[in-house]
Each structure stands twice: as C-alpha cells, then as structure tokens.
Short mmCIF file of C-alpha atoms and ligand atoms in Angstrom, two decimals:
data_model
loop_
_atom_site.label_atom_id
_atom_site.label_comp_id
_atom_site.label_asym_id
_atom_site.label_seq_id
_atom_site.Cartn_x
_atom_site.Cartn_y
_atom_site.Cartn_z
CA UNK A 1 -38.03 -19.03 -10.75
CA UNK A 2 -40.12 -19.89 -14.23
CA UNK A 3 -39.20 -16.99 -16.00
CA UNK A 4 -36.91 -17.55 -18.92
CA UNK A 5 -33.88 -14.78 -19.94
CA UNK A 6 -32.10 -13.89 -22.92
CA UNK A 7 -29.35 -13.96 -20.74
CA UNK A 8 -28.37 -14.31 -17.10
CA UNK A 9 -25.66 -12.08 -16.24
CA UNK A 10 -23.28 -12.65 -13.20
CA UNK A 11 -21.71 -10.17 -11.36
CA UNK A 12 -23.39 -6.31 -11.43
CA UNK A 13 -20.42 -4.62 -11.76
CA UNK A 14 -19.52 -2.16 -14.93
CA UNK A 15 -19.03 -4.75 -17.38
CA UNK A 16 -22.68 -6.59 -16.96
CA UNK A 17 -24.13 -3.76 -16.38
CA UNK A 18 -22.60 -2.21 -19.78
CA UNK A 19 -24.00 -5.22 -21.36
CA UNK A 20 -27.34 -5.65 -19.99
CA UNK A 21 -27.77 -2.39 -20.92
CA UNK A 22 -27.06 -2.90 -24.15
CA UNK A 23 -28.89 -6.48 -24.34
CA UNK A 24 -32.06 -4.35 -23.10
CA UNK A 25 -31.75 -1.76 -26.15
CA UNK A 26 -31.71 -4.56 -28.08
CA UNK A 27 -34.96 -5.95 -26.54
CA UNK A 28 -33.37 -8.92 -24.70
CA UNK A 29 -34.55 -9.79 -21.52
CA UNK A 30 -31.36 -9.72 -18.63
CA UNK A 31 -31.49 -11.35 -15.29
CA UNK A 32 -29.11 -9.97 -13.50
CA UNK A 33 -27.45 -11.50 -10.15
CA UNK A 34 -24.81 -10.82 -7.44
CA UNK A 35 -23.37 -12.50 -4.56
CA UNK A 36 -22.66 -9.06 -2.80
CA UNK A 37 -25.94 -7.44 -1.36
CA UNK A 38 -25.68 -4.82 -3.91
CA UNK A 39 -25.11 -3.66 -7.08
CA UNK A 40 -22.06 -2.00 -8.63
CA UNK A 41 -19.48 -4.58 -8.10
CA UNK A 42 -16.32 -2.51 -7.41
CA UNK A 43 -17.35 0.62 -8.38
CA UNK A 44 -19.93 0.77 -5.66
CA UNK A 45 -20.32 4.05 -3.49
CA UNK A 46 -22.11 4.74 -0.72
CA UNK A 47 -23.51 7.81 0.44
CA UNK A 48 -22.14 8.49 4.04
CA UNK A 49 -21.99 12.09 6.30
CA UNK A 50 -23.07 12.89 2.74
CA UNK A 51 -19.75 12.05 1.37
CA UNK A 52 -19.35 9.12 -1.65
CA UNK A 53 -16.99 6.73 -0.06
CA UNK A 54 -15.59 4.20 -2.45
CA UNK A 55 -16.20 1.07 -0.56
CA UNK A 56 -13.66 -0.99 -3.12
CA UNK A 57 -11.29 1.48 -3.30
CA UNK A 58 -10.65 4.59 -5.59
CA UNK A 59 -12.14 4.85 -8.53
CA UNK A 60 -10.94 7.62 -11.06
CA UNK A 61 -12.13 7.54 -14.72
CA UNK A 62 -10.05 8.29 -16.82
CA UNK A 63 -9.73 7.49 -20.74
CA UNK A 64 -8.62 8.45 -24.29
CA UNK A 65 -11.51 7.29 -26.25
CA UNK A 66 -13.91 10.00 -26.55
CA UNK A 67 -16.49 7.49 -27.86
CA UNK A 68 -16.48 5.90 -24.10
CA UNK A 69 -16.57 9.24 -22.45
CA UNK A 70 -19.46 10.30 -23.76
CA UNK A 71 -20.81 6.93 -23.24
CA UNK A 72 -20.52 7.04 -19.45
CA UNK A 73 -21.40 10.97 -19.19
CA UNK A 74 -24.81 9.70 -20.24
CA UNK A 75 -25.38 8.04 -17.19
CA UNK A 76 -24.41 10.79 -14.87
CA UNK A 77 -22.46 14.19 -14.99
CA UNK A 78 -18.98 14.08 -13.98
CA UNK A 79 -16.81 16.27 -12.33
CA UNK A 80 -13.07 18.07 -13.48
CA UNK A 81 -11.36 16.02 -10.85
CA UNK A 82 -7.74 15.63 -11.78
CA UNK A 83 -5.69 12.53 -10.02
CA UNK A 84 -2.72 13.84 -8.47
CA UNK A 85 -1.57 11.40 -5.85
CA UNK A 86 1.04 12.32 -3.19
CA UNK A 87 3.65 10.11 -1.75
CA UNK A 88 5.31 9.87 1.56
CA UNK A 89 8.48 8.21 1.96
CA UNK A 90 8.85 8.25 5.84
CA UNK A 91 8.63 12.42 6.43
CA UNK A 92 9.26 13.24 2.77
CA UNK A 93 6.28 14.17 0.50
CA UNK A 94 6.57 13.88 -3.53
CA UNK A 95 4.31 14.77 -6.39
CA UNK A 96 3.40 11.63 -8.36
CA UNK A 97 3.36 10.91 -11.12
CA UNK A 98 7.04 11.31 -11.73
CA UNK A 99 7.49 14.56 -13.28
CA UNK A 100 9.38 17.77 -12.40
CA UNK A 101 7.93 18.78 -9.38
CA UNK A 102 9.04 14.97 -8.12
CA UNK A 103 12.34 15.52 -9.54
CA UNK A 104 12.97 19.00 -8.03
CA UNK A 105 11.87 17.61 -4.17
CA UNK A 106 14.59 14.53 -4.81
CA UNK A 107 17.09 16.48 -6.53
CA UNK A 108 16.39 20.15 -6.67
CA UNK A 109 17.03 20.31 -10.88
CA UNK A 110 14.94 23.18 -11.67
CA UNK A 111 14.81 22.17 -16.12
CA UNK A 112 13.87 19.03 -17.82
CA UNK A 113 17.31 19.10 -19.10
CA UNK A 114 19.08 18.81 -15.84
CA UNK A 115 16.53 16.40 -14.57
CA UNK A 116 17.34 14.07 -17.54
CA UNK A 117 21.02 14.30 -16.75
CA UNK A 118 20.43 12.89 -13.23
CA UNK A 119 18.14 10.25 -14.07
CA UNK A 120 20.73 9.38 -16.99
CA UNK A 121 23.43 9.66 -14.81
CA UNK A 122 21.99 6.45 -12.61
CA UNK A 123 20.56 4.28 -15.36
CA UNK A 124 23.63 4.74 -17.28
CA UNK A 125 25.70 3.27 -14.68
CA UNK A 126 23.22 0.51 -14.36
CA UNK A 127 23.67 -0.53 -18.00
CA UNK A 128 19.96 -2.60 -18.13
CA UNK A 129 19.45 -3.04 -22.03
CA UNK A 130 16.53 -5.38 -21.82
CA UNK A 131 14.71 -5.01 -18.47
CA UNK A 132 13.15 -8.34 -17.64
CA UNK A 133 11.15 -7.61 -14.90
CA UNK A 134 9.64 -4.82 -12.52
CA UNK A 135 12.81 -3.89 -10.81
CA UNK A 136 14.88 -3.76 -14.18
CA UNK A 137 11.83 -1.84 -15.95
CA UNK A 138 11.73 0.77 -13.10
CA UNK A 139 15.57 1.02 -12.49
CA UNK A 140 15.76 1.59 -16.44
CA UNK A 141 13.15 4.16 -16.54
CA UNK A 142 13.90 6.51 -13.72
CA UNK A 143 17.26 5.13 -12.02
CA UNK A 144 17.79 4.31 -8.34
CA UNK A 145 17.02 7.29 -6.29
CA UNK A 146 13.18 7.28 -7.89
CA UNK A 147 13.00 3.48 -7.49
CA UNK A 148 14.21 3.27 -4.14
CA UNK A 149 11.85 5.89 -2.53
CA UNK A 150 9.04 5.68 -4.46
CA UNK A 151 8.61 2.27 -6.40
CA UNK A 152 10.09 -0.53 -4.47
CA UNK A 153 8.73 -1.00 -1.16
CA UNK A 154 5.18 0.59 -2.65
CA UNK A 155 5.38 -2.40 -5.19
CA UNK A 156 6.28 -5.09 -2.83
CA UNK A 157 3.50 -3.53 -0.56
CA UNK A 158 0.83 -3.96 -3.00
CA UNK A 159 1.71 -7.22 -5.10
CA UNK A 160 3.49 -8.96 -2.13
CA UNK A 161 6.29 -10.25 -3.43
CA UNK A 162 9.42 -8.88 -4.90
CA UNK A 163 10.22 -6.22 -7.87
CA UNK A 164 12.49 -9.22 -9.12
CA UNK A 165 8.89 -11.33 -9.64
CA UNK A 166 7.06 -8.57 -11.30
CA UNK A 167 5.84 -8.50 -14.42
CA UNK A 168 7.34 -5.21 -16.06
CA UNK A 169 4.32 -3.71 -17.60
CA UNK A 170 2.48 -2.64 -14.13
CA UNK A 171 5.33 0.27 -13.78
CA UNK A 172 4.07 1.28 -17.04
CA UNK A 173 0.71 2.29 -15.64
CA UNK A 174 2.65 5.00 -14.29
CA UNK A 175 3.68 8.39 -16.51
CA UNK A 176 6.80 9.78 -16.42
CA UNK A 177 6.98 13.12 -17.91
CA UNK A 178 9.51 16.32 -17.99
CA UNK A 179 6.89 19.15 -17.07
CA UNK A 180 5.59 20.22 -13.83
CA UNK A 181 2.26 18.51 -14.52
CA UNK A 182 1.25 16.24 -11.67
CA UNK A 183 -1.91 14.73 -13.22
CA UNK A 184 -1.68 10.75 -12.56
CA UNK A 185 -2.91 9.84 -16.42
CA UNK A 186 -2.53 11.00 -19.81
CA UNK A 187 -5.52 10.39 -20.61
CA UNK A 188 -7.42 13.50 -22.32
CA UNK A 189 -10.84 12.65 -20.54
CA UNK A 190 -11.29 12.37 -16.26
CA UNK A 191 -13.39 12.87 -13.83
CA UNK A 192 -15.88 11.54 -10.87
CA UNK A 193 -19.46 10.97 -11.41
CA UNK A 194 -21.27 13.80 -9.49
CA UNK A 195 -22.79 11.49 -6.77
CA UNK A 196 -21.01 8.80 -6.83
CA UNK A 197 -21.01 5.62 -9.25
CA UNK A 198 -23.83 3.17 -7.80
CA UNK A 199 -26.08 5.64 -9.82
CA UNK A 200 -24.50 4.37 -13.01
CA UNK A 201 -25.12 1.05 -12.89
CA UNK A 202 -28.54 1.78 -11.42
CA UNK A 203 -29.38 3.42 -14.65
CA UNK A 204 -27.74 0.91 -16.85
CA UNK A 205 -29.36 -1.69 -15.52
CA UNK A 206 -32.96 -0.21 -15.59
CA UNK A 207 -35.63 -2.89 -16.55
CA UNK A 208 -33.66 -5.82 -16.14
CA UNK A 209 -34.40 -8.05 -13.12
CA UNK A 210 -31.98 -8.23 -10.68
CA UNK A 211 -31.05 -10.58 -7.58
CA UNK A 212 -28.51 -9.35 -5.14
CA UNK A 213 -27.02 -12.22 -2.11
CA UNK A 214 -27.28 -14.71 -4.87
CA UNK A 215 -24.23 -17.15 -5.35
CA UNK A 216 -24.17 -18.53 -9.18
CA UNK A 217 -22.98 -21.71 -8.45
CA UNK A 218 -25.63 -22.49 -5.60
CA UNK A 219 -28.27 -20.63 -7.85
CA UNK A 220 -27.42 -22.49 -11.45
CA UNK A 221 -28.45 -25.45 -9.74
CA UNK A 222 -31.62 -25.14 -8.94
CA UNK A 223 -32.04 -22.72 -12.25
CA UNK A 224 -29.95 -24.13 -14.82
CA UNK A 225 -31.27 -23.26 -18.21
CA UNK A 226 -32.96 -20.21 -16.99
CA UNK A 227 -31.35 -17.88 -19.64
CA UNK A 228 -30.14 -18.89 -23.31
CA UNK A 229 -26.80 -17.36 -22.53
CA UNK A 230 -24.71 -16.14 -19.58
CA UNK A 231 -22.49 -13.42 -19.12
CA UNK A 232 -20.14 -14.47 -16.36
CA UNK A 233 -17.79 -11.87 -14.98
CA UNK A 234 -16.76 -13.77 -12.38
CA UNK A 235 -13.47 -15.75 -11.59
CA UNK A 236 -12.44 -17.98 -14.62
CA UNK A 237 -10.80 -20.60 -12.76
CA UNK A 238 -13.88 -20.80 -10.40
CA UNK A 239 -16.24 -21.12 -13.21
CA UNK A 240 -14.00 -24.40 -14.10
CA UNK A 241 -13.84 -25.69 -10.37
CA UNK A 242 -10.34 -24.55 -9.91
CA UNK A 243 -9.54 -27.32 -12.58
CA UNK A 244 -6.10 -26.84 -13.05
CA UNK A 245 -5.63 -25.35 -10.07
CA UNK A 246 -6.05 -21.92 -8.79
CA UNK A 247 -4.92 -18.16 -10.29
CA UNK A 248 -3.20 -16.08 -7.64
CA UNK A 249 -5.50 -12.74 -7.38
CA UNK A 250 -4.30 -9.67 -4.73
CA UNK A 251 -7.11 -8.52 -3.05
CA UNK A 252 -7.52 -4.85 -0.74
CA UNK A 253 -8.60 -4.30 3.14
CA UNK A 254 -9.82 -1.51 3.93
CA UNK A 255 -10.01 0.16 7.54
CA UNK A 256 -12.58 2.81 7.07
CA UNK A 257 -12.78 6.16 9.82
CA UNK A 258 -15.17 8.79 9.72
CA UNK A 259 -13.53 12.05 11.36
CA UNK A 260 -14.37 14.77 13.12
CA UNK A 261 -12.42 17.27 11.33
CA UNK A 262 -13.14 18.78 8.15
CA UNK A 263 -10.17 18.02 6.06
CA UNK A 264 -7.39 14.83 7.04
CA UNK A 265 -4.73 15.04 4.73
CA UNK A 266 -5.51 17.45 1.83
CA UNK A 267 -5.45 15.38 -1.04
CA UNK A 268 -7.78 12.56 -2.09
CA UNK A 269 -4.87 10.07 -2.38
CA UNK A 270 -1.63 9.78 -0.20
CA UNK A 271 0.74 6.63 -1.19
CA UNK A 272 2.86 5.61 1.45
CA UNK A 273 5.70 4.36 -0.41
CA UNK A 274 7.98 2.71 2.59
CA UNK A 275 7.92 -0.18 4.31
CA UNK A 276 7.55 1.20 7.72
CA UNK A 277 3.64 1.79 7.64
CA UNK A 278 1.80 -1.69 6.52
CA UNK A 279 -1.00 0.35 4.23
CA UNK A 280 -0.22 1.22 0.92
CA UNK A 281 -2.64 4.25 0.77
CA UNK A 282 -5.23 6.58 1.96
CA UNK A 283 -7.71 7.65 0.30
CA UNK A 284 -9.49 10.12 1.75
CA UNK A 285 -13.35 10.40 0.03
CA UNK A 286 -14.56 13.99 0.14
CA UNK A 287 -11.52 14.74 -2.21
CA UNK A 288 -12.88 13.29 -5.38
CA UNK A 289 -15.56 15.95 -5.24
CA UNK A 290 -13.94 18.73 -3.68
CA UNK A 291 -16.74 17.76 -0.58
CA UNK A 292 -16.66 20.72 2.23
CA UNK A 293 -18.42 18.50 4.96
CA UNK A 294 -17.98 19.16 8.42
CA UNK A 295 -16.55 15.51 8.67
CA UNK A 296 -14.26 13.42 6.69
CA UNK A 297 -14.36 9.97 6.27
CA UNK A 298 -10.49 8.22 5.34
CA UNK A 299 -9.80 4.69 4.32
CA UNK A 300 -6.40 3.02 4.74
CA UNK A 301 -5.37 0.15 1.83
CA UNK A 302 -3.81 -2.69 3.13
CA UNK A 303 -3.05 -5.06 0.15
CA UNK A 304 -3.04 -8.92 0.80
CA UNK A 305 -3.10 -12.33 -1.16
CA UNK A 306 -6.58 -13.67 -2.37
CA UNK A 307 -8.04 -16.23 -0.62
CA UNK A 308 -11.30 -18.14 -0.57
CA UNK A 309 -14.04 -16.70 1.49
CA UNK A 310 -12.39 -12.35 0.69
CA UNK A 311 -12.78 -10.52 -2.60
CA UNK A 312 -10.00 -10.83 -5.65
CA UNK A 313 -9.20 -7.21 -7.30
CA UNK A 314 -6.37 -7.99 -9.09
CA UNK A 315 -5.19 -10.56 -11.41
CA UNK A 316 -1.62 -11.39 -10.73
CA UNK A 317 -0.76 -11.33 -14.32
CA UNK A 318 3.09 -12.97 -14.26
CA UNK A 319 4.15 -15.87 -16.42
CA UNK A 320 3.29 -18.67 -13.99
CA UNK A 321 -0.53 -17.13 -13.92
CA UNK A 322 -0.22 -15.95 -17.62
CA UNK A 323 -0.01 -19.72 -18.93
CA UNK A 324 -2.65 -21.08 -16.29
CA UNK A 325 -4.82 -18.62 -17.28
CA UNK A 326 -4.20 -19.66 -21.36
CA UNK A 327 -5.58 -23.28 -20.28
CA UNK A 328 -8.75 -21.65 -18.39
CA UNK A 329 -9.26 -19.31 -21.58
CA UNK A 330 -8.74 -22.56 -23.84
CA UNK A 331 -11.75 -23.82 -22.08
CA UNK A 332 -14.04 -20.18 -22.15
CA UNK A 333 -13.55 -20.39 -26.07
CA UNK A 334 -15.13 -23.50 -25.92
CA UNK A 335 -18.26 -22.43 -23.91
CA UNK A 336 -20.24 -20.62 -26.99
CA UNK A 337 -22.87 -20.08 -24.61
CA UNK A 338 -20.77 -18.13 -21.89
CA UNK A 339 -19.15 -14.37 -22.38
CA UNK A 340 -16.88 -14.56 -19.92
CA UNK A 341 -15.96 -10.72 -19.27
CA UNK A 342 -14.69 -8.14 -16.74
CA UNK A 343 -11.56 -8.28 -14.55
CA UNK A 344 -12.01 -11.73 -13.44
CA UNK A 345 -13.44 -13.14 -16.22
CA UNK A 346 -11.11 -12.12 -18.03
CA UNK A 347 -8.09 -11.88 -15.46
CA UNK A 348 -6.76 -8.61 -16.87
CA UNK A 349 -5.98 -5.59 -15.04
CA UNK A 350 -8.52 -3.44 -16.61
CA UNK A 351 -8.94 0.22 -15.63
CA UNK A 352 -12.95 0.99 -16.16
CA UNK A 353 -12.91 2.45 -20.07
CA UNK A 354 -10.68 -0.52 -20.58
CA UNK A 355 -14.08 -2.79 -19.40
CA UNK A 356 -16.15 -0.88 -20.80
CA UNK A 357 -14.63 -1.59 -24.23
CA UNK A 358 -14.66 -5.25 -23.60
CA UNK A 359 -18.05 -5.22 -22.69
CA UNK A 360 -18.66 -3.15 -26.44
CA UNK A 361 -16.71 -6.18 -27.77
CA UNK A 362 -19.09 -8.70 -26.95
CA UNK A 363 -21.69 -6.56 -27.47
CA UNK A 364 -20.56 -6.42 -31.08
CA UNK A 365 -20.43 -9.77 -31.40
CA UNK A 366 -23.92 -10.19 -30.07
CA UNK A 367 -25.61 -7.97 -31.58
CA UNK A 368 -23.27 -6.31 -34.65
CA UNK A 369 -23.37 -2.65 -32.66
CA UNK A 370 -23.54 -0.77 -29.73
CA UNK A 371 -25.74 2.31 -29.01
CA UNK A 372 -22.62 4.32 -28.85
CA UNK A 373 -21.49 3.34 -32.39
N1 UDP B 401 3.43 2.33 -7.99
C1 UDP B 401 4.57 2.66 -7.28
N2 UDP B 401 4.53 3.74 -6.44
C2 UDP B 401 3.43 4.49 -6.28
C3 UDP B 401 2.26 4.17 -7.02
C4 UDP B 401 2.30 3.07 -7.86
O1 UDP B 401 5.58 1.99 -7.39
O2 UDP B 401 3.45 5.45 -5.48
C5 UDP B 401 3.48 1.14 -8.86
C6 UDP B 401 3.01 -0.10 -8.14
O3 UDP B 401 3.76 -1.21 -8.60
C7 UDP B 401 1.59 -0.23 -8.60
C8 UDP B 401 1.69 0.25 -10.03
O4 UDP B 401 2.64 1.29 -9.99
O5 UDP B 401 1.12 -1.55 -8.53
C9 UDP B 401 0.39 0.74 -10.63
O6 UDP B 401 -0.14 1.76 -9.81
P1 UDP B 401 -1.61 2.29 -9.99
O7 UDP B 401 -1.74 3.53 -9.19
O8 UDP B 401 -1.95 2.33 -11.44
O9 UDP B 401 -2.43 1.12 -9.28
P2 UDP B 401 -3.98 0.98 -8.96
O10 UDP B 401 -4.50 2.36 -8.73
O11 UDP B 401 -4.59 0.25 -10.09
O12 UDP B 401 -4.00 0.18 -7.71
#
C-alpha cells in the first residue's frame, strides 16, 4: 500500500470506530484494519432467520450520560428493551438483579423492611467489616442465602477461579435494590439498536478505508510508517511482545442453535447460577427485540481462560494483573505516537458508554472536542 493515513487504527470495534469517526469530522484520513473478517469487533451482529444474533455475546446499552446516548441514537434508533435477567439455581428461577421479587422467591418477605431484616440477620452474624475480596464483598452485601445460590458458583463459572481470588468490585456491577424493579442497571438510558449493532460501526466508519483478515503485527511490517499515528485497541501486552510476560484475559464459547420453535425460554437472558450445568448463560437473540419469528436461535456461554490462537473479552483485573498491567501502561505513556484504547488496550472491563467515553478522551486530546460536545 502507498497511501499515507492520519492514522491507522487497529481493531474495528466501538472504540476505533468512535474515533475514526471523529478523526474523519475532523478531516483526517483513517485506515482502518481487523484481524476478524469483519467489522464491529464485539459488538458484531449478524442477521440470521431474520433475527440479530450477538455473535460475541449480549450486548445491552445501557448508560447515565445523556451526552453518550444521544451520541449513539445518531447512528441508529434503539429500542425500550429493559435487561431483566433470570436465574436458575438447579429447578429454582429468581429475578435478578437482587431486588424484592428475588427476595420474596428465597424468602417469601413481602416489604423492604422485612427483606432487610433477613439479609441483616446473615451478614450480621458474619461480622465482615472490610470485605477484601469477592466472596467477603458479596457475603457483606446480601448474606449467605443470596451468595450461595446466586453468586458463587455463577462467579467461579465465569472468572474460573475462586470468590476468595476475586477482585471485589465485579459484584458491584450488580444492583441491589429494595423495590420490585427487576431492571439489570440503573442506568436512566437502555436499549438495542433496531437492527442490530454492525450498522453502527458501519456508519461510523463511513469514508475511512478499511481492511478486514489483516493481522497488525504481520501487516506493520511490510507497512510501517503508513499512518502518522495509530490507534491500537488491541492487547497491551501483545503490542509489547508479551515483555513482561503475559495478562490473564477470560474469554467466552459459544454453542449457537437455531430452533424450530418460536419461543425457547422466554426471556432474552437465563443465568445458570450452579455448578451442575458447565454454561454460565443463555442468551436467547429474538428477545432483545421482542422478535416474533417462527424460529429462535439460542446461544449457550461457556466461559474459559484466554489463550493464544481464541479471543480475550475480559481483563482479569486482580492485583497480580493490576501491577503487570502498570508496567505495560508505563510503556503506552511512552509511545506518543500510539492511543492505546478499548478493552484490551486498555485492560479495563468497560461496558460500551464506558468506551465510548474513552474514545471522547482521546479524541479530546487530539483534536480539543468531539462532535458531541
Ligand atoms: N454475577 C453473579 N450472578 C449472576 C450474574 C452475575 O454472581 O447471576 C456476578 C459475576 O461475578 C459476574 C458479575 O456479577 O462476573 C458481573 O456480571 P455482569 O452481568 O455485569 O457480567 P457481564 O454481562 O459483563 O458478563
């Protein structure tokens, strides 16, 4: 290739895409690549049986900043989904978050009042001042009976290891509230792009050039100065050769059906929180927009560690892989012409407002403002 880039941007998932996009309004000139064969990164959907099935998983928006709501409702219309996950517990079924229709099915409390008692009544006899990890954090929040059937096995499904090893904040993803309001986030602002999300990044990334099946590291070589700058939003510690060794990532298998039947389990999302089934979830597509196909299409999560040659979602963000990632982020702040960004750029478990706000970040530093300041 001759052409020459403002920038070269790796990885076309939301955060490159939010900044080409920006880069473009600022007349830059983005060259765009991927290793995958398409765009979207994790956010990808694909139209099947005419159904959007999230091929990385489930992706709900969801946010508090009004400023990035409106920002993404440019790029397509979005639906009044509401998140409001079930879980099974072998042949029980709860409402998640945890809230009073969870409390009622464990316990049968009816008020907020009672339902405080009992949860007070096992955390007080715990005696946890200063949780200092998952299990404490979780015990100290909602008390055994809640922990038992509905966070431990779940948690040790999905990071692997055990509640003891945990870094406390990932419990704190989850509400816990006193009314009978089942919707998974507090957020004011949710929803599911009306046809999927692959049309987002399609518009974002309107007039920039774009290479799919293309591996940086094989195509810097035989490019290198092609762009002034880079964006790279892919793994850190790969970017460095694995320098100082690797980051632990979890990463997701999926085992995708399309049924013949029109409706599987009734709710877009079904946890199951024991140990006794090996998936963590299913997610069941046609949910997210209230689809009435004569088909469904299901996918069951299996969550496993990250190795090379499979896909890293999430950053395992405990002490050990806290400080290695300080050393790798030592090195980034010396690279003034790389933005390293996004998930694994920036190994942080960011929900997708959360990247979209990094991506304004650097777009701020770039070029003073975004188009949705
Ligand atoms: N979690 C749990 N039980 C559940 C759902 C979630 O214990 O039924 C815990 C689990 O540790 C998980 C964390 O809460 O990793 C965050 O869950 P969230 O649904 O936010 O995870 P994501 O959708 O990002 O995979």
């Amino acid at each position: 290739m001759n052409k020459h880039y403002d920038y070269l941007i790796v990885g076309a998932g939301l955060y490159g895409a939010v900044f080409a996009y920006e880069a473009m309004a600022n007349g830059k000139t983005c060259l765009v690549i991927d290793k995958r064969g398409h765009i979207g990164g994790n956010i990808y959907t694909e139209n099947r049986e005419g159904i959007n099935v999230h091929i990385y998983g489930a992706h709900i928006f969801h946010t508090s900043d009004k400023k990035v709501w409106d920002y993404i409702n440019r790029f397509a219309e979005f639906n009044n989904y509401v998140n409001s996950p079930v879980a099974r517990y072998h042949d029980e079924l709860y409402n998640l978050p945890f809230n009073m229709n969870t409390f009622h099915g464990l316990w049968g409390v009816k008020t907020p009042k009672e339902a405080k008692e009992k949860i007070k009544e096992q955390t007080d006899k715990l005696g946890i001042t200063e949780p200092k990890n998952l299990e404490e954090q979780a015990l100290s929040l909602v008390g055994e009976d809640i922990y038992k059937k509905l966070i431990k096995e779940y948690t040790e499904k999905q990071w692997g290891r055990d509640c003891k090893d945990l870094p406390s904040f990932i419990i704190k993803r989850l509400p816990l509230r006193f009314t009978y309001d089942n919707n998974y986030f507090n957020d004011p602002y949710q929803g599911i792009p009306k046809g999927g999300y692959t049309q987002i990044i399609e518009k974002m990334l309107d007039g920039a050039d774009i290479l799919v099946n293309t591996d940086y590291f094989d195509f810097i070589k035989k490019n290198d100065g092609i762009a002034d700058k880079t964006v790279f939003t892919g793994m850190i510690d790969e970017f460095f050769g694995f320098k100082y060794g690797p980051l632990e990532y979890r990463s997701v298998r999926f085992e995708t059906e399309t049924l013949d039947e029109e409706n599987y389990q009734g709710n877009a999302v079904v946890n199951y929180t024991s140990h006794e089934v090996d998936f963590t979830r299913i997610i069941e597509h046609k949910h997210f927009e209230f689809g009435k196909q004569p088909k469904t299409i299901i996918s069951r999560e299996y969550s496993q560690e990250w190795h090379n040659g499979i896909e890293p979602y999430y950053p395992l963000n405990d002490d050990k892989n806290s400080a290695l990632y300080a050393k790798y982020k030592e090195l980034a702040d010396k690279e003034d012409k790389v933005i390293f960004g996004g998930r694994l750029g920036n190994y942080s478990y960011f929900d997708m407002d959360k990247v979209i706000l990094a991506a304004f970040g650097a777009v701020r530093s770039e070029f003073s403002k975004t188009t949705a300041d």
